[in-house]
Amino acid sequence: MTFTEQAWQAIQPIRAAIDAHPFLDGLEPGTLPPETFLHYLAQDAAYLGAYSKVLASAAARAHEPGALAFWSASAADAVAVERRLHESHGVDAAAVEASPTCAAYTSYLLALTATASYPVVVAGVLPCFWIYDDVGRRLAERVGDLDGHPYADWIGTYGDPAFSAATATARQLVDAAAEVASAADLERMRHAFTTASRYEWMFWDAAWRREEWPV
């Protein structure tokens, strides 16, 4: 198996926990409370501001032109394409304070750019692509006709074949990085991929709880 296939298999319990989370249970039939969804979108906007910087850092470290172009374009998309989704729901990213979970997740990814090698950085950014593609694609298949669905734009964004294609490219680039990584970096890649996947569950859970700073 490739590195990404092994990493995906290793996080099966995390993926099962994501699938069973009440946030997604409510998102599929459209019964998720609107205020919970807006809390999520606001935190997602805060997250993407930092995530785009991590993607830009991956681009700056890439040695292959194709990798540089992909990570650069992904950084731009994180700011432009997905932010349109936030703004369509009235979310002002500039006015959002990151929740404890959002701050922890983005701080972790930004720390990778300062302390880790290119293979580890790209392993850390991959779960955001792959888990959203996996969740969005299956949601879109189960929901079917999105006409009238209150969260049609979100499901349509992450259930889009174009997003699946981008995820496939991200996987290929991570596998290519793993092929030339040292044994120590391969272990760090596995840890980064698993840690970011855990944060993905935590991010939805924080939104479900409408997490705020306790003091």
mmCIF file of C-alpha atoms in Angstrom:
data_model
loop_
_atom_site.group_PDB
_atom_site.id
_atom_site.type_symbol
_atom_site.label_atom_id
_atom_site.label_comp_id
_atom_site.label_asym_id
_atom_site.label_seq_id
_atom_site.Cartn_x
_atom_site.Cartn_y
_atom_site.Cartn_z
ATOM 1 C CA MET A 1 0.000 0.000 0.000
ATOM 2 C CA THR A 2 1.032 3.600 -0.518
ATOM 3 C CA PHE A 3 1.763 5.898 2.409
ATOM 4 C CA THR A 4 -1.624 7.600 2.134
ATOM 5 C CA GLU A 5 -3.498 4.282 1.921
ATOM 6 C CA GLN A 6 -1.770 3.094 5.083
ATOM 7 C CA ALA A 7 -2.401 6.396 6.858
ATOM 8 C CA TRP A 8 -6.094 6.358 5.867
ATOM 9 C CA GLN A 9 -6.487 2.807 7.126
ATOM 10 C CA ALA A 10 -4.784 3.717 10.414
ATOM 11 C CA ILE A 11 -7.313 6.479 11.170
ATOM 12 C CA GLN A 12 -10.359 4.279 10.587
ATOM 13 C CA PRO A 13 -11.542 4.708 14.222
ATOM 14 C CA ILE A 14 -11.297 8.491 13.836
ATOM 15 C CA ARG A 15 -13.249 8.389 10.571
ATOM 16 C CA ALA A 16 -15.919 6.228 12.217
ATOM 17 C CA ALA A 17 -16.210 8.756 15.043
ATOM 18 C CA ILE A 18 -16.592 11.565 12.483
ATOM 19 C CA ASP A 19 -19.331 9.681 10.628
ATOM 20 C CA ALA A 20 -21.207 9.087 13.890
ATOM 21 C CA HIS A 21 -20.980 12.680 15.105
ATOM 22 C CA PRO A 22 -24.339 14.436 15.692
ATOM 23 C CA PHE A 23 -23.146 17.472 13.713
ATOM 24 C CA LEU A 24 -23.036 15.399 10.530
ATOM 25 C CA ASP A 25 -26.152 13.485 11.532
ATOM 26 C CA GLY A 26 -27.998 16.799 11.501
ATOM 27 C CA LEU A 27 -26.265 18.158 8.433
ATOM 28 C CA GLU A 28 -27.475 15.355 6.148
ATOM 29 C CA PRO A 29 -31.255 15.783 6.679
ATOM 30 C CA GLY A 30 -30.918 19.539 7.185
ATOM 31 C CA THR A 31 -32.054 19.404 10.816
ATOM 32 C CA LEU A 32 -28.802 20.857 12.170
ATOM 33 C CA PRO A 33 -29.720 24.079 14.041
ATOM 34 C CA PRO A 34 -28.812 27.114 11.897
ATOM 35 C CA GLU A 35 -26.993 28.788 14.775
ATOM 36 C CA THR A 36 -24.796 25.686 15.160
ATOM 37 C CA PHE A 37 -23.980 25.734 11.457
ATOM 38 C CA LEU A 38 -23.157 29.451 11.574
ATOM 39 C CA HIS A 39 -20.865 28.873 14.553
ATOM 40 C CA TYR A 40 -19.100 26.203 12.502
ATOM 41 C CA LEU A 41 -18.817 28.462 9.444
ATOM 42 C CA ALA A 42 -17.370 31.306 11.499
ATOM 43 C CA GLN A 43 -14.699 29.034 12.942
ATOM 44 C CA ASP A 44 -14.052 27.544 9.508
ATOM 45 C CA ALA A 45 -13.390 31.046 8.211
ATOM 46 C CA ALA A 46 -10.867 31.611 11.001
ATOM 47 C CA TYR A 47 -9.284 28.240 10.281
ATOM 48 C CA LEU A 48 -8.926 28.846 6.547
ATOM 49 C CA GLY A 49 -7.017 32.067 7.106
ATOM 50 C CA ALA A 50 -4.265 30.076 8.825
ATOM 51 C CA TYR A 51 -4.626 26.988 6.616
ATOM 52 C CA SER A 52 -3.989 29.051 3.498
ATOM 53 C CA LYS A 53 -0.678 30.181 5.019
ATOM 54 C CA VAL A 54 0.289 26.574 5.679
ATOM 55 C CA LEU A 55 -0.537 25.656 2.076
ATOM 56 C CA ALA A 56 1.540 28.606 0.871
ATOM 57 C CA SER A 57 4.417 27.360 3.019
ATOM 58 C CA ALA A 58 4.099 23.920 1.425
ATOM 59 C CA ALA A 59 4.285 25.580 -1.989
ATOM 60 C CA ALA A 60 7.413 27.494 -0.989
ATOM 61 C CA ARG A 61 9.122 24.259 0.098
ATOM 62 C CA ALA A 62 8.103 22.193 -2.933
ATOM 63 C CA HIS A 63 10.883 21.196 -5.325
ATOM 64 C CA GLU A 64 8.699 20.055 -8.229
ATOM 65 C CA PRO A 65 6.901 22.677 -10.366
ATOM 66 C CA GLY A 66 3.672 20.694 -10.302
ATOM 67 C CA ALA A 67 3.676 20.524 -6.516
ATOM 68 C CA LEU A 68 4.466 24.223 -6.216
ATOM 69 C CA ALA A 69 1.615 25.100 -8.573
ATOM 70 C CA PHE A 70 -0.880 22.846 -6.791
ATOM 71 C CA TRP A 71 -0.180 24.032 -3.251
ATOM 72 C CA SER A 72 -0.127 27.665 -4.390
ATOM 73 C CA ALA A 73 -3.476 27.312 -6.143
ATOM 74 C CA SER A 74 -4.917 25.517 -3.117
ATOM 75 C CA ALA A 75 -3.811 28.380 -0.860
ATOM 76 C CA ALA A 76 -5.611 30.829 -3.129
ATOM 77 C CA ASP A 77 -8.728 28.629 -3.262
ATOM 78 C CA ALA A 78 -8.848 28.404 0.529
ATOM 79 C CA VAL A 79 -9.110 32.175 0.639
ATOM 80 C CA ALA A 80 -11.341 32.783 -2.387
ATOM 81 C CA VAL A 81 -13.585 29.823 -3.201
ATOM 82 C CA GLU A 82 -14.433 28.612 0.292
ATOM 83 C CA ARG A 83 -14.650 32.123 1.750
ATOM 84 C CA ARG A 84 -17.463 32.841 -0.695
ATOM 85 C CA LEU A 85 -19.371 30.088 1.075
ATOM 86 C CA HIS A 86 -18.861 31.852 4.396
ATOM 87 C CA GLU A 87 -19.828 35.259 3.081
ATOM 88 C CA SER A 88 -22.998 33.887 1.486
ATOM 89 C CA HIS A 89 -24.122 33.038 5.029
ATOM 90 C CA GLY A 90 -23.184 36.450 6.381
ATOM 91 C CA VAL A 91 -19.961 35.374 8.102
ATOM 92 C CA ASP A 92 -17.358 38.138 8.380
ATOM 93 C CA ALA A 93 -14.029 36.353 8.741
ATOM 94 C CA ALA A 94 -12.320 39.496 10.004
ATOM 95 C CA ALA A 95 -14.686 39.651 12.973
ATOM 96 C CA VAL A 96 -14.260 36.038 14.082
ATOM 97 C CA GLU A 97 -12.270 35.068 17.168
ATOM 98 C CA ALA A 98 -10.857 31.569 16.863
ATOM 99 C CA SER A 99 -12.262 29.116 19.409
ATOM 100 C CA PRO A 100 -9.880 27.096 21.603
ATOM 101 C CA THR A 101 -10.079 24.111 19.252
ATOM 102 C CA CYS A 102 -9.638 26.220 16.121
ATOM 103 C CA ALA A 103 -6.667 28.018 17.702
ATOM 104 C CA ALA A 104 -5.099 24.705 18.720
ATOM 105 C CA TYR A 105 -5.536 23.132 15.278
ATOM 106 C CA THR A 106 -4.191 26.095 13.341
ATOM 107 C CA SER A 107 -1.326 26.567 15.798
ATOM 108 C CA TYR A 108 -0.375 22.928 15.297
ATOM 109 C CA LEU A 109 -0.320 23.241 11.507
ATOM 110 C CA LEU A 110 1.569 26.545 11.604
ATOM 111 C CA ALA A 111 4.109 24.996 13.981
ATOM 112 C CA LEU A 112 4.751 22.271 11.407
ATOM 113 C CA THR A 113 5.733 24.919 8.867
ATOM 114 C CA ALA A 114 8.296 26.285 11.345
ATOM 115 C CA THR A 115 9.729 23.029 12.640
ATOM 116 C CA ALA A 116 9.055 20.202 10.176
ATOM 117 C CA SER A 117 10.189 19.176 6.709
ATOM 118 C CA TYR A 118 8.121 19.479 3.529
ATOM 119 C CA PRO A 119 6.900 15.829 3.658
ATOM 120 C CA VAL A 120 5.626 16.305 7.212
ATOM 121 C CA VAL A 121 3.901 19.596 6.389
ATOM 122 C CA VAL A 122 1.993 18.129 3.445
ATOM 123 C CA ALA A 123 1.017 15.055 5.478
ATOM 124 C CA GLY A 124 -0.429 17.445 8.044
ATOM 125 C CA VAL A 125 -2.527 19.380 5.529
ATOM 126 C CA LEU A 126 -3.900 16.295 3.757
ATOM 127 C CA PRO A 127 -6.653 15.330 6.250
ATOM 128 C CA CYS A 128 -8.485 18.605 5.660
ATOM 129 C CA PHE A 129 -8.674 17.714 1.964
ATOM 130 C CA TRP A 130 -9.371 14.020 2.302
ATOM 131 C CA ILE A 131 -11.812 13.919 5.213
ATOM 132 C CA TYR A 132 -13.922 16.718 3.716
ATOM 133 C CA ASP A 133 -13.898 15.012 0.332
ATOM 134 C CA ASP A 134 -14.904 11.703 1.896
ATOM 135 C CA VAL A 135 -17.662 13.238 4.014
ATOM 136 C CA GLY A 136 -18.916 15.628 1.325
ATOM 137 C CA ARG A 137 -18.985 13.073 -1.470
ATOM 138 C CA ARG A 138 -20.938 10.540 0.570
ATOM 139 C CA LEU A 139 -23.320 13.186 1.868
ATOM 140 C CA ALA A 140 -24.015 14.343 -1.679
ATOM 141 C CA GLU A 141 -24.679 10.772 -2.787
ATOM 142 C CA ARG A 142 -27.076 10.077 0.078
ATOM 143 C CA VAL A 143 -28.940 13.393 -0.109
ATOM 144 C CA GLY A 144 -29.268 13.319 -3.897
ATOM 145 C CA ASP A 145 -31.346 16.293 -5.017
ATOM 146 C CA LEU A 146 -30.043 19.294 -3.081
ATOM 147 C CA ASP A 147 -32.816 21.612 -4.218
ATOM 148 C CA GLY A 148 -34.301 23.208 -1.123
ATOM 149 C CA HIS A 149 -31.785 21.672 1.266
ATOM 150 C CA PRO A 150 -30.715 24.303 3.837
ATOM 151 C CA TYR A 151 -27.068 23.260 3.569
ATOM 152 C CA ALA A 152 -26.997 22.557 -0.155
ATOM 153 C CA ASP A 153 -24.115 24.956 -0.798
ATOM 154 C CA TRP A 154 -21.869 23.280 1.792
ATOM 155 C CA ILE A 155 -22.664 19.762 0.594
ATOM 156 C CA GLY A 156 -22.292 20.882 -3.020
ATOM 157 C CA THR A 157 -18.896 22.450 -2.315
ATOM 158 C CA TYR A 158 -17.366 19.359 -0.728
ATOM 159 C CA GLY A 159 -19.307 16.830 -2.780
ATOM 160 C CA ASP A 160 -18.064 18.431 -6.009
ATOM 161 C CA PRO A 161 -16.033 16.124 -8.308
ATOM 162 C CA ALA A 162 -13.556 18.986 -8.721
ATOM 163 C CA PHE A 163 -12.821 18.849 -5.000
ATOM 164 C CA SER A 164 -12.362 15.079 -5.242
ATOM 165 C CA ALA A 165 -9.890 15.628 -8.063
ATOM 166 C CA ALA A 166 -7.952 18.144 -5.957
ATOM 167 C CA THR A 167 -7.880 15.662 -3.079
ATOM 168 C CA ALA A 168 -6.537 12.958 -5.374
ATOM 169 C CA THR A 169 -3.738 15.292 -6.459
ATOM 170 C CA ALA A 170 -2.925 16.139 -2.841
ATOM 171 C CA ARG A 171 -2.689 12.428 -2.060
ATOM 172 C CA GLN A 172 -0.363 11.859 -5.014
ATOM 173 C CA LEU A 173 1.920 14.662 -3.851
ATOM 174 C CA VAL A 174 2.031 13.318 -0.296
ATOM 175 C CA ASP A 175 2.817 9.830 -1.593
ATOM 176 C CA ALA A 176 5.592 11.263 -3.769
ATOM 177 C CA ALA A 177 7.034 13.062 -0.731
ATOM 178 C CA ALA A 178 6.844 9.855 1.318
ATOM 179 C CA GLU A 179 8.782 7.918 -1.308
ATOM 180 C CA VAL A 180 11.900 10.030 -0.715
ATOM 181 C CA ALA A 181 11.399 10.763 2.988
ATOM 182 C CA SER A 182 13.717 9.386 5.632
ATOM 183 C CA ALA A 183 12.484 6.749 8.060
ATOM 184 C CA ALA A 184 12.292 9.394 10.779
ATOM 185 C CA ASP A 185 10.276 11.727 8.567
ATOM 186 C CA LEU A 186 7.919 8.901 7.585
ATOM 187 C CA GLU A 187 7.117 8.422 11.264
ATOM 188 C CA ARG A 188 6.608 12.175 11.645
ATOM 189 C CA MET A 189 4.335 12.147 8.583
ATOM 190 C CA ARG A 190 2.180 9.427 10.116
ATOM 191 C CA HIS A 191 1.961 11.362 13.367
ATOM 192 C CA ALA A 192 1.071 14.621 11.581
ATOM 193 C CA PHE A 193 -1.621 12.942 9.492
ATOM 194 C CA THR A 194 -3.179 11.268 12.534
ATOM 195 C CA THR A 195 -3.000 14.387 14.692
ATOM 196 C CA ALA A 196 -4.642 16.564 12.040
ATOM 197 C CA SER A 197 -7.354 13.919 11.577
ATOM 198 C CA ARG A 198 -8.085 14.029 15.296
ATOM 199 C CA TYR A 199 -8.369 17.786 15.086
ATOM 200 C CA GLU A 200 -10.907 17.386 12.268
ATOM 201 C CA TRP A 201 -13.205 15.457 14.621
ATOM 202 C CA MET A 202 -12.535 17.992 17.367
ATOM 203 C CA PHE A 203 -13.410 20.863 15.018
ATOM 204 C CA TRP A 204 -16.887 19.486 14.288
ATOM 205 C CA ASP A 205 -17.372 18.634 17.942
ATOM 206 C CA ALA A 206 -16.422 22.168 18.990
ATOM 207 C CA ALA A 207 -18.956 23.553 16.516
ATOM 208 C CA TRP A 208 -21.629 21.200 17.828
ATOM 209 C CA ARG A 209 -20.954 22.454 21.368
ATOM 210 C CA ARG A 210 -20.634 26.056 20.087
ATOM 211 C CA GLU A 211 -17.377 26.186 21.931
ATOM 212 C CA GLU A 212 -16.281 29.483 23.426
ATOM 213 C CA TRP A 213 -13.337 30.491 25.587
ATOM 214 C CA PRO A 214 -14.249 29.533 29.183
ATOM 215 C CA VAL A 215 -12.790 32.687 30.755
#
